[in-house]
mmCIF file of C-alpha atoms in Angstrom:
data_model
loop_
_atom_site.group_PDB
_atom_site.id
_atom_site.type_symbol
_atom_site.label_atom_id
_atom_site.label_comp_id
_atom_site.label_asym_id
_atom_site.label_seq_id
_atom_site.Cartn_x
_atom_site.Cartn_y
_atom_site.Cartn_z
ATOM 1 C CA MET A 25 -0.763 10.947 18.773
ATOM 2 C CA ASN A 26 -0.497 12.911 15.604
ATOM 3 C CA LYS A 27 1.015 16.367 15.267
ATOM 4 C CA LYS A 28 -2.356 18.028 15.857
ATOM 5 C CA LYS A 29 -2.809 16.057 19.100
ATOM 6 C CA ASP A 30 -6.569 16.017 18.545
ATOM 7 C CA LYS A 31 -6.938 12.385 17.515
ATOM 8 C CA PRO A 32 -4.945 9.177 17.807
ATOM 9 C CA ASP A 33 -2.334 8.470 15.139
ATOM 10 C CA PHE A 34 -3.111 5.102 13.591
ATOM 11 C CA ILE A 35 -0.196 5.280 11.166
ATOM 12 C CA GLU A 36 2.976 5.821 13.236
ATOM 13 C CA GLU A 37 3.608 3.700 16.343
ATOM 14 C CA PRO A 38 -0.110 3.111 17.100
ATOM 15 C CA HIS A 39 0.478 0.107 19.359
ATOM 16 C CA SER A 40 -0.677 -0.019 22.953
ATOM 17 C CA GLY A 41 -0.151 -3.756 23.146
ATOM 18 C CA ILE A 42 0.934 -6.438 20.705
ATOM 19 C CA ALA A 43 0.673 -10.215 20.756
ATOM 20 C CA SER A 44 1.999 -12.549 18.095
ATOM 21 C CA GLN A 45 2.666 -16.242 17.635
ATOM 22 C CA ILE A 46 4.247 -15.735 14.216
ATOM 23 C CA LYS A 47 7.947 -15.102 13.949
ATOM 24 C CA GLY A 48 9.418 -13.543 10.846
ATOM 25 C CA LYS A 49 10.517 -10.301 9.253
ATOM 26 C CA PRO A 50 7.348 -8.291 8.773
ATOM 27 C CA LEU A 51 7.120 -5.143 6.718
ATOM 28 C CA ASN A 52 6.425 -2.679 9.546
ATOM 29 C CA LEU A 53 5.196 0.583 8.050
ATOM 30 C CA THR A 54 3.926 1.800 11.431
ATOM 31 C CA ALA A 55 7.476 2.234 12.759
ATOM 32 C CA LYS A 56 8.948 5.741 12.902
ATOM 33 C CA GLU A 57 11.825 4.461 10.756
ATOM 34 C CA SER A 58 9.290 3.867 7.958
ATOM 35 C CA ASP A 59 8.236 7.524 7.719
ATOM 36 C CA GLY A 60 10.303 8.137 4.584
ATOM 37 C CA ASN A 61 8.905 5.011 2.949
ATOM 38 C CA ARG A 62 5.330 6.114 3.728
ATOM 39 C CA THR A 63 6.058 9.605 2.360
ATOM 40 C CA VAL A 64 7.550 8.287 -0.894
ATOM 41 C CA SER A 65 4.716 5.745 -1.278
ATOM 42 C CA LEU A 66 2.105 8.479 -0.934
ATOM 43 C CA GLY A 67 4.010 10.692 -3.372
ATOM 44 C CA LEU A 68 4.151 7.899 -5.939
ATOM 45 C CA VAL A 69 0.373 7.569 -5.870
ATOM 46 C CA LYS A 70 -0.391 11.287 -5.789
ATOM 47 C CA GLU A 71 2.121 12.535 -8.325
ATOM 48 C CA GLU A 72 3.654 9.729 -10.375
ATOM 49 C CA PRO A 73 1.342 6.720 -10.749
ATOM 50 C CA LYS A 74 2.614 5.854 -14.260
ATOM 51 C CA LYS A 75 6.234 5.996 -13.092
ATOM 52 C CA PHE A 76 5.394 3.821 -10.070
ATOM 53 C CA LEU A 77 3.768 1.178 -12.281
ATOM 54 C CA LYS A 78 6.742 1.279 -14.676
ATOM 55 C CA ASP A 79 9.173 0.887 -11.751
ATOM 56 C CA LEU A 80 7.201 -2.024 -10.280
ATOM 57 C CA ASP A 81 7.075 -3.722 -13.680
ATOM 58 C CA LEU A 82 10.848 -3.245 -13.991
ATOM 59 C CA ILE A 83 11.424 -4.833 -10.575
ATOM 60 C CA GLN A 84 9.168 -7.772 -11.437
ATOM 61 C CA THR A 85 10.732 -8.266 -14.873
ATOM 62 C CA LYS A 86 14.268 -8.216 -13.472
ATOM 63 C CA ARG A 87 13.226 -10.522 -10.643
ATOM 64 C CA GLU A 88 11.951 -13.033 -13.141
ATOM 65 C CA LYS A 89 15.395 -12.903 -14.748
ATOM 66 C CA ASN A 90 17.033 -14.009 -11.477
ATOM 67 C CA ILE A 91 17.779 -10.634 -9.896
ATOM 68 C CA THR A 92 16.931 -12.186 -6.524
ATOM 69 C CA SER A 93 19.753 -14.698 -6.926
ATOM 70 C CA MET A 94 22.308 -11.923 -7.325
ATOM 71 C CA SER A 95 24.664 -11.160 -4.487
ATOM 72 C CA LEU A 96 23.712 -7.786 -3.042
ATOM 73 C CA PRO A 97 26.736 -6.769 -0.953
ATOM 74 C CA ASN A 98 25.117 -3.540 0.262
ATOM 75 C CA LYS A 99 24.158 -4.327 3.844
ATOM 76 C CA GLU A 100 21.473 -1.677 3.677
ATOM 77 C CA PHE A 101 19.476 -3.718 1.176
ATOM 78 C CA PHE A 102 19.771 -7.442 1.530
ATOM 79 C CA TRP A 103 16.185 -8.620 1.413
ATOM 80 C CA HIS A 104 12.669 -7.342 0.956
ATOM 81 C CA PRO A 105 9.659 -9.367 2.123
ATOM 82 C CA VAL A 106 7.729 -8.772 -1.090
ATOM 83 C CA VAL A 107 10.462 -9.063 -3.721
ATOM 84 C CA LYS A 108 9.121 -12.493 -4.755
ATOM 85 C CA GLU A 109 5.458 -11.514 -4.573
ATOM 86 C CA LYS A 110 3.419 -11.528 -7.765
ATOM 87 C CA PHE A 111 1.435 -8.355 -8.374
ATOM 88 C CA ASP A 112 -1.480 -8.166 -10.801
ATOM 89 C CA LEU A 113 -0.359 -5.025 -12.623
ATOM 90 C CA LYS A 114 -3.741 -4.423 -14.302
ATOM 91 C CA ARG A 115 -5.590 -4.562 -11.003
ATOM 92 C CA LEU A 116 -2.919 -2.499 -9.286
ATOM 93 C CA GLN A 117 -3.046 0.081 -12.082
ATOM 94 C CA LYS A 118 -6.807 0.451 -11.621
ATOM 95 C CA THR A 119 -6.357 0.952 -7.867
ATOM 96 C CA ILE A 120 -3.428 3.358 -8.205
ATOM 97 C CA PHE A 121 -5.217 5.590 -10.720
ATOM 98 C CA ALA A 122 -8.391 5.570 -8.581
ATOM 99 C CA VAL A 123 -6.313 6.662 -5.582
ATOM 100 C CA ASN A 124 -4.538 9.281 -7.702
ATOM 101 C CA ASP A 125 -7.920 10.751 -8.683
ATOM 102 C CA GLN A 126 -8.775 11.147 -4.988
ATOM 103 C CA LYS A 127 -5.416 12.814 -4.098
ATOM 104 C CA PRO A 128 -5.309 11.634 -0.466
ATOM 105 C CA GLU A 129 -3.687 14.232 1.775
ATOM 106 C CA ASP A 130 -1.847 11.713 3.942
ATOM 107 C CA PHE A 131 -0.986 8.025 4.287
ATOM 108 C CA GLU A 132 -3.904 7.346 6.627
ATOM 109 C CA LYS A 133 -6.395 8.756 4.111
ATOM 110 C CA MET A 134 -4.796 6.647 1.379
ATOM 111 C CA LEU A 135 -5.217 3.499 3.483
ATOM 112 C CA SER A 136 -8.922 4.216 3.909
ATOM 113 C CA LEU A 137 -9.629 4.384 0.168
ATOM 114 C CA LYS A 138 -11.476 1.569 -1.576
ATOM 115 C CA GLY A 139 -9.151 -0.945 -3.200
ATOM 116 C CA VAL A 140 -6.075 -0.015 -1.187
ATOM 117 C CA GLY A 141 -5.157 -3.241 0.524
ATOM 118 C CA PRO A 142 -2.050 -5.064 1.691
ATOM 119 C CA LYS A 143 -0.763 -5.854 -1.823
ATOM 120 C CA THR A 144 -1.057 -2.217 -2.912
ATOM 121 C CA ILE A 145 0.843 -1.053 0.163
ATOM 122 C CA ARG A 146 3.518 -3.748 -0.226
ATOM 123 C CA ALA A 147 3.994 -2.821 -3.893
ATOM 124 C CA LEU A 148 4.362 0.873 -3.032
ATOM 125 C CA SER A 149 6.809 0.052 -0.244
ATOM 126 C CA LEU A 150 8.875 -2.159 -2.544
ATOM 127 C CA VAL A 151 9.260 0.579 -5.175
ATOM 128 C CA ALA A 152 9.879 3.240 -2.508
ATOM 129 C CA GLU A 153 12.756 1.197 -1.096
ATOM 130 C CA ILE A 154 14.381 -0.324 -4.165
ATOM 131 C CA ILE A 155 14.034 2.590 -6.586
ATOM 132 C CA TYR A 156 14.023 5.589 -4.211
ATOM 133 C CA GLY A 157 16.055 4.267 -1.268
ATOM 134 C CA ALA A 158 13.294 4.953 1.300
ATOM 135 C CA LYS A 159 13.868 2.098 3.723
ATOM 136 C CA PRO A 160 10.942 0.738 5.729
ATOM 137 C CA SER A 161 11.339 -1.040 9.044
ATOM 138 C CA TYR A 162 11.446 -4.821 9.217
ATOM 139 C CA GLU A 163 11.503 -4.889 13.005
ATOM 140 C CA ASP A 164 8.796 -7.101 14.406
ATOM 141 C CA PRO A 165 6.864 -4.955 16.908
ATOM 142 C CA ALA A 166 5.858 -8.119 18.768
ATOM 143 C CA ARG A 167 9.400 -9.475 19.149
ATOM 144 C CA TYR A 168 10.136 -8.445 22.728
ATOM 145 C CA THR A 169 6.665 -7.392 23.737
ATOM 146 C CA PHE A 170 6.207 -9.454 26.878
ATOM 147 C CA CYS A 171 9.718 -10.333 28.080
ATOM 148 C CA VAL A 172 9.373 -8.200 31.244
ATOM 149 C CA GLY A 173 5.581 -7.710 31.276
ATOM 150 C CA GLY A 174 3.124 -5.485 29.501
ATOM 151 C CA LYS A 175 2.344 -1.854 30.207
ATOM 152 C CA ASP A 176 -1.357 -2.751 30.366
ATOM 153 C CA ASN A 177 -0.502 -5.556 32.832
ATOM 154 C CA VAL A 178 -1.117 -8.083 30.058
ATOM 155 C CA PRO A 179 0.022 -10.843 30.141
ATOM 156 C CA MET A 180 1.551 -9.731 33.455
ATOM 157 C CA PRO A 181 2.546 -6.494 35.184
ATOM 158 C CA ILE A 182 5.977 -5.098 34.333
ATOM 159 C CA ASP A 183 8.586 -6.410 36.735
ATOM 160 C CA LYS A 184 10.682 -3.259 37.254
ATOM 161 C CA GLY A 185 13.524 -5.227 38.835
ATOM 162 C CA VAL A 186 13.793 -7.587 35.869
ATOM 163 C CA TYR A 187 13.420 -4.633 33.478
ATOM 164 C CA ASP A 188 16.313 -2.780 35.135
ATOM 165 C CA ARG A 189 18.439 -5.938 35.218
ATOM 166 C CA VAL A 190 17.850 -6.615 31.498
ATOM 167 C CA ILE A 191 18.933 -3.060 30.643
ATOM 168 C CA GLU A 192 21.997 -3.393 32.887
ATOM 169 C CA ILE A 193 23.021 -6.676 31.212
ATOM 170 C CA MET A 194 22.480 -5.199 27.763
ATOM 171 C CA GLY A 195 24.632 -2.192 28.717
ATOM 172 C CA LYS A 196 27.457 -4.485 29.841
ATOM 173 C CA GLY A 197 27.114 -6.442 26.613
ATOM 174 C CA ILE A 198 27.471 -3.259 24.590
ATOM 175 C CA LYS A 199 30.599 -2.237 26.521
ATOM 176 C CA LYS A 200 32.218 -5.655 26.020
ATOM 177 C CA SER A 201 31.178 -6.004 22.388
ATOM 178 C CA ASP A 202 33.691 -6.016 19.574
ATOM 179 C CA ILE A 203 32.235 -3.052 17.673
ATOM 180 C CA SER A 204 33.502 0.445 16.927
ATOM 181 C CA LEU A 205 33.225 3.242 19.487
ATOM 182 C CA ARG A 206 30.680 4.974 17.256
ATOM 183 C CA GLU A 207 28.514 1.833 17.144
ATOM 184 C CA LYS A 208 28.843 1.436 20.929
ATOM 185 C CA ALA A 209 27.767 5.041 21.478
ATOM 186 C CA GLU A 210 24.783 4.567 19.158
ATOM 187 C CA ALA A 211 23.781 1.323 20.902
ATOM 188 C CA GLN A 212 24.092 2.983 24.328
ATOM 189 C CA ARG A 213 21.965 5.896 23.103
ATOM 190 C CA ARG A 214 19.228 3.520 21.911
ATOM 191 C CA LEU A 215 19.405 1.614 25.183
ATOM 192 C CA SER A 216 19.160 4.804 27.241
ATOM 193 C CA ASN A 217 15.973 5.671 25.328
ATOM 194 C CA LEU A 218 14.381 2.608 26.956
ATOM 195 C CA THR A 219 14.860 3.932 30.471
#
């Protein structure tokens, strides 16, 4: 639910159930971790459309000159799902300026505007991450969806015993892992959020 609690939030964590046959690294802008990326993307359209288009052109120009073959040692940015995508800058410019004229108040309103489709959103996300450091999530929301059942009993009811056992095994794995104490504490915290 959104902050007003009067209508469902279709932007952040809207899932009640997910099914997927495709495996990969999707750009997941519905994840809470993508909030900063959504905020920067909206700001680019509302306040700086010319700068956004210049930044995207820069990324594409550098990419064409083999930037993607460079070694990027920063573990925080090692890959982006749209870095190799071709964007029609003239079409994108038309869309971005049309959206700018409308001044959408939030990301959801921006998504509902004519012309704003997947390529527009991927282009905004790319610039938001590479130029402004606003990381989106690449976690596949369907990855572990049905391993212990689904909350809507689809494809099967949740097996609480298996669920508890999986969490117990994961906890033991964290304790035995060869990672720093800080990383162990963070992993345990994330695991405890599941229970």
